[in-house]
């Protein structure tokens, strides 16, 4: 990029440099062109030039009242103002293809890991900038701004000493916010001052182990600054629609935006120190697109060469990492710059072992292995950028360069982390050979094997090499004495073993892990890695009969002695079983192992356990119970249910599932035996029924118990267990008074009457076919239920009691039939027992009269103004019930229906359309055989008109 400035009719041209000879500390040769410029109103100009080798500082030129930083090169190359929209579109399309995709791991995902890993307890220091006030006069404003820029590096700050790491991080965050505040208040010089001072901190390695985290924190501020500058310039172009996208041509940028952009680059060029000048310019690298199509591609090599002037190898490699990061964001297609940064780093890599660095490490008491790990984030990032969509041949070149450097372990590790797993896996044996030749003093070999294992978990090596690879790796891993080093490496290679080998090899690996982690209870510090191993094993062994036949699998589980961790592991196992077990099983190995696992989960439940956690555990245990089947060995199946009931008694959903399973088992027995019960079968059925009757009272949910009593009674009735069925129904009737007014539904309190109405309706349907107990009298259960309904305290504004009474009338009407609508096979209902006996019918009619009286009393009580609408609705509902279930040839019932019809309309609350349709239905039905009496009824049902 060519830069121009204009001071006192002096035109400065920067001579292009040969980057091969470039060094940032060399003086810049400037050609000074004295120009007699054409004025704004038009005048002639003449030009003469002379050459000078002295450094010309544009910011130290004589001031004439004009702000040199606000002027831009009016004499710069003319810009074509005509915009070729089609060309812009094509360029946009090309740029879209060069952007990184979602398969590129962003820097933001690495930020947290770096901050967590590179910490310190040493005291830190930071520089705080002082604030200056601006003047109003133009010349004074210019002079003040130049003084401030000059003051950025001289005495305008104070040093804060003895800060803890947290204090340091808080201070950095304050500076980041100060930057935003200064920018928002239009104090651009103050904002630049903050960024410069923060950038200077990156030259400080006095607390060297904290440097990677410091780099992350400082570059956050640089990123903020770069974004603010870019958005500021972009906002100046909003009058041009072609600028609305990030992909635009410099021809679309107006002069004001270009002037502002150049001003920023001029300000940054005046920064004297190399490191802040490099970082701040790199931060606004994206702004080059406002000036030139080739600006970024020209700046990247220059900035790359600028880093050569940084003497500290750690500082320089992080500078290269930042340049690669910015480069990938703005121009990922410019790979040459990325490669150049890495190769330059390789040329200076020997400095790590030089006297300067070694002396610094001695002073700070840092060992070389720890020091080398400080390079990892930077090298890993540079190589990730290089390896992104790179051809396989580049990996070959990298491997050759590593060999020339003596197979440096740090570089080798970063290469394996950066390139595609497929490329690494193909050359796995080559990498093992290089790892063997590495010097282990600086970077442990087991970390290299771990990186290799991570790649082999994602891609398969040649089949012929797989066993040799495992043997070579495990030779190194098993010799590790430090338990943490061992488990970090073994965790990775377990997946490789599971992926390519049988249970024999997996068992060997698990046994080795147990051997290393059991002494001194080392497993207590490695629960995450051990948990990861379990996940990997069950991810590859979907056949649980094979999994549990691995001899060391259950002993491996015994290392999880911390309860919450143990429970999480058990949950993982059960989730895998439910997901992958396709067929029911009775394998004793699986059953014993999973009962142990489920028991562990169940026993973790206590008074403090959250309901969501209980629900999740119950779902997993129920999933296991459903997958257990002993076929036609029904007794063994029932024994299993009895055992699980005793084991999981604290989880109500599990008990509910067991009751349903036993009921299902009872019906399956009936189906298999086709109703031909032997004494043994009958005894078994009674045992199943007894299981349910004993278990239901232990449940807490009132409606859960009611519905299970009803369901279990129906099952007992279907299996001709009449006395047991009767016991279930009586238990349900006796439980109704305990129903509370409000119940908890999914954490919210709701009225219970609608649920009670639903349950009683289902119970009535069953009572139709339940034969009377010979010792309890006629309709004993119905009478008892009516007493319970009468005594239950109903809501004052509720009509559910009358709706229940109406349903009772439906039941009694059905019981008056000579033959009931439905029956249970081999069970004689009351229609068979009584055979239309007059005493039974008389008792039934008496009950009907009692219920009708209760309904009419309630209708009478609704005669007040505020309840007339409810009275009308209930009257019509009762009328419809009589029409559907009553014998209207009975004069009393016929007159009652007419009275209800009139009551529904008396106060004008009835829906006329409903009344008309009802009457039309009666007339239509009267035309059917034996329904002629309805014609007379229809004549007695007037329709009242509203006026």
PDB file of N, CA, C and O in Angstrom, residues 17 23 35 112 114 135 191 234 261 289 302 321 363 367 383 400 495 510 557-558 596 659 787 789 835 859 934:
ATOM      1  N   UNK A  17      10.209  -1.300  -0.656  1.00  0.00           N
ATOM      2  CA  UNK A  17      11.368  -1.996  -0.103  1.00  0.00           C
ATOM      3  C   UNK A  17      11.435  -3.423  -0.614  1.00  0.00           C
ATOM      4  O   UNK A  17      10.412  -4.059  -0.850  1.00  0.00           O
ATOM      5  N   UNK A  23      14.651  -4.856   7.224  1.00  0.00           N
ATOM      6  CA  UNK A  23      14.727  -5.041   8.668  1.00  0.00           C
ATOM      7  C   UNK A  23      14.059  -3.837   9.311  1.00  0.00           C
ATOM      8  O   UNK A  23      14.294  -2.694   8.902  1.00  0.00           O
ATOM      9  N   UNK A  35       6.295  20.417  -3.978  1.00  0.00           N
ATOM     10  CA  UNK A  35       5.282  20.611  -5.010  1.00  0.00           C
ATOM     11  C   UNK A  35       4.576  21.925  -4.809  1.00  0.00           C
ATOM     12  O   UNK A  35       4.185  22.272  -3.702  1.00  0.00           O
ATOM     13  N   UNK A 112     -10.842 -19.760  26.292  1.00  0.00           N
ATOM     14  CA  UNK A 112     -11.102 -20.194  27.668  1.00  0.00           C
ATOM     15  C   UNK A 112     -10.093 -21.206  28.164  1.00  0.00           C
ATOM     16  O   UNK A 112      -9.644 -21.141  29.328  1.00  0.00           O
ATOM     17  N   UNK A 114      -6.969 -21.535  27.255  1.00  0.00           N
ATOM     18  CA  UNK A 114      -5.676 -20.881  27.510  1.00  0.00           C
ATOM     19  C   UNK A 114      -5.708 -20.146  28.848  1.00  0.00           C
ATOM     20  O   UNK A 114      -4.786 -20.263  29.655  1.00  0.00           O
ATOM     21  N   UNK A 135      -8.139  21.180  23.884  1.00  0.00           N
ATOM     22  CA  UNK A 135      -8.427  22.602  23.748  1.00  0.00           C
ATOM     23  C   UNK A 135      -9.345  22.823  22.584  1.00  0.00           C
ATOM     24  O   UNK A 135      -9.521  21.963  21.741  1.00  0.00           O
ATOM     25  N   UNK A 191      -8.347   6.678  23.141  1.00  0.00           N
ATOM     26  CA  UNK A 191      -8.563   5.270  22.807  1.00  0.00           C
ATOM     27  C   UNK A 191      -7.295   4.651  22.244  1.00  0.00           C
ATOM     28  O   UNK A 191      -6.903   3.535  22.625  1.00  0.00           O
ATOM     29  N   UNK A 234     -16.554   2.342   8.044  1.00  0.00           N
ATOM     30  CA  UNK A 234     -17.654   1.770   7.276  1.00  0.00           C
ATOM     31  C   UNK A 234     -18.904   2.637   7.371  1.00  0.00           C
ATOM     32  O   UNK A 234     -19.642   2.805   6.396  1.00  0.00           O
ATOM     33  N   UNK A 261      -9.351   6.743   7.066  1.00  0.00           N
ATOM     34  CA  UNK A 261      -8.582   5.497   7.109  1.00  0.00           C
ATOM     35  C   UNK A 261      -7.088   5.772   7.044  1.00  0.00           C
ATOM     36  O   UNK A 261      -6.294   5.221   7.821  1.00  0.00           O
ATOM     37  N   UNK A 289      -8.809  -2.606   3.089  1.00  0.00           N
ATOM     38  CA  UNK A 289      -9.722  -2.818   1.963  1.00  0.00           C
ATOM     39  C   UNK A 289     -10.443  -1.535   1.562  1.00  0.00           C
ATOM     40  O   UNK A 289     -10.984  -1.461   0.475  1.00  0.00           O
ATOM     41  N   UNK A 302       4.850  -7.415   4.800  1.00  0.00           N
ATOM     42  CA  UNK A 302       5.614  -6.383   5.527  1.00  0.00           C
ATOM     43  C   UNK A 302       5.523  -6.596   7.035  1.00  0.00           C
ATOM     44  O   UNK A 302       6.529  -6.526   7.753  1.00  0.00           O
ATOM     45  N   UNK A 321       1.366 -15.472  15.742  1.00  0.00           N
ATOM     46  CA  UNK A 321       0.051 -16.088  15.925  1.00  0.00           C
ATOM     47  C   UNK A 321      -1.053 -15.050  15.745  1.00  0.00           C
ATOM     48  O   UNK A 321      -2.093 -15.327  15.120  1.00  0.00           O
ATOM     49  N   UNK A 363      16.411 -17.232  36.250  1.00  0.00           N
ATOM     50  CA  UNK A 363      15.986 -16.144  37.137  1.00  0.00           C
ATOM     51  C   UNK A 363      14.552 -16.362  37.628  1.00  0.00           C
ATOM     52  O   UNK A 363      14.235 -16.153  38.797  1.00  0.00           O
ATOM     53  N   UNK A 367      11.342 -24.370  34.541  1.00  0.00           N
ATOM     54  CA  UNK A 367      12.025 -25.470  33.857  1.00  0.00           C
ATOM     55  C   UNK A 367      11.707 -25.429  32.358  1.00  0.00           C
ATOM     56  O   UNK A 367      10.649 -24.941  31.943  1.00  0.00           O
ATOM     57  N   UNK A 383      -0.140 -23.357  12.929  1.00  0.00           N
ATOM     58  CA  UNK A 383      -0.230 -24.570  12.111  1.00  0.00           C
ATOM     59  C   UNK A 383      -1.670 -24.903  11.742  1.00  0.00           C
ATOM     60  O   UNK A 383      -1.933 -25.436  10.666  1.00  0.00           O
ATOM     61  N   UNK A 400       9.458 -33.134   7.028  1.00  0.00           N
ATOM     62  CA  UNK A 400      10.864 -33.018   6.649  1.00  0.00           C
ATOM     63  C   UNK A 400      11.545 -31.898   7.411  1.00  0.00           C
ATOM     64  O   UNK A 400      12.702 -32.028   7.851  1.00  0.00           O
ATOM     65  N   UNK A 495      -9.800 -45.604  23.196  1.00  0.00           N
ATOM     66  CA  UNK A 495     -10.711 -45.528  22.056  1.00  0.00           C
ATOM     67  C   UNK A 495     -10.125 -46.234  20.835  1.00  0.00           C
ATOM     68  O   UNK A 495     -10.843 -46.931  20.103  1.00  0.00           O
ATOM     69  N   UNK A 510      -7.845 -52.211  30.202  1.00  0.00           N
ATOM     70  CA  UNK A 510      -8.555 -51.864  31.444  1.00  0.00           C
ATOM     71  C   UNK A 510      -7.790 -52.386  32.657  1.00  0.00           C
ATOM     72  O   UNK A 510      -7.710 -51.700  33.692  1.00  0.00           O
ATOM     73  N   UNK A 557     -15.339 -50.291  37.242  1.00  0.00           N
ATOM     74  CA  UNK A 557     -16.397 -49.449  37.813  1.00  0.00           C
ATOM     75  C   UNK A 557     -16.198 -49.216  39.307  1.00  0.00           C
ATOM     76  O   UNK A 557     -16.602 -48.183  39.842  1.00  0.00           O
ATOM     77  N   UNK A 558     -15.569 -50.173  39.969  1.00  0.00           N
ATOM     78  CA  UNK A 558     -15.362 -50.040  41.412  1.00  0.00           C
ATOM     79  C   UNK A 558     -14.435 -48.897  41.771  1.00  0.00           C
ATOM     80  O   UNK A 558     -14.383 -48.471  42.939  1.00  0.00           O
ATOM     81  N   UNK A 596     -27.100 -54.290  39.501  1.00  0.00           N
ATOM     82  CA  UNK A 596     -26.115 -53.621  40.358  1.00  0.00           C
ATOM     83  C   UNK A 596     -25.991 -52.143  39.984  1.00  0.00           C
ATOM     84  O   UNK A 596     -25.950 -51.259  40.859  1.00  0.00           O
ATOM     85  N   UNK A 659     -46.084 -52.497  38.595  1.00  0.00           N
ATOM     86  CA  UNK A 659     -47.498 -52.903  38.669  1.00  0.00           C
ATOM     87  C   UNK A 659     -48.059 -53.100  37.268  1.00  0.00           C
ATOM     88  O   UNK A 659     -48.746 -54.094  36.994  1.00  0.00           O
ATOM     89  N   UNK A 787     -72.847 -43.267  48.423  1.00  0.00           N
ATOM     90  CA  UNK A 787     -72.662 -42.670  49.748  1.00  0.00           C
ATOM     91  C   UNK A 787     -71.405 -41.797  49.792  1.00  0.00           C
ATOM     92  O   UNK A 787     -71.389 -40.714  50.380  1.00  0.00           O
ATOM     93  N   UNK A 789     -70.006 -40.294  47.211  1.00  0.00           N
ATOM     94  CA  UNK A 789     -70.261 -39.091  46.409  1.00  0.00           C
ATOM     95  C   UNK A 789     -71.099 -38.096  47.196  1.00  0.00           C
ATOM     96  O   UNK A 789     -70.859 -36.880  47.144  1.00  0.00           O
ATOM     97  N   UNK A 835     -81.204 -62.515  36.368  1.00  0.00           N
ATOM     98  CA  UNK A 835     -82.134 -62.928  35.324  1.00  0.00           C
ATOM     99  C   UNK A 835     -83.400 -62.097  35.270  1.00  0.00           C
ATOM    100  O   UNK A 835     -84.506 -62.631  35.077  1.00  0.00           O
ATOM    101  N   UNK A 859     -80.893 -28.593  40.955  1.00  0.00           N
ATOM    102  CA  UNK A 859     -81.440 -27.663  39.960  1.00  0.00           C
ATOM    103  C   UNK A 859     -82.261 -26.585  40.627  1.00  0.00           C
ATOM    104  O   UNK A 859     -82.218 -25.413  40.234  1.00  0.00           O
ATOM    105  N   UNK A 934     -92.771 -40.883  21.055  1.00  0.00           N
ATOM    106  CA  UNK A 934     -91.999 -39.640  21.057  1.00  0.00           C
ATOM    107  C   UNK A 934     -92.705 -38.529  20.285  1.00  0.00           C
ATOM    108  O   UNK A 934     -92.423 -37.341  20.492  1.00  0.00           O
TER     109      UNK A 934
END
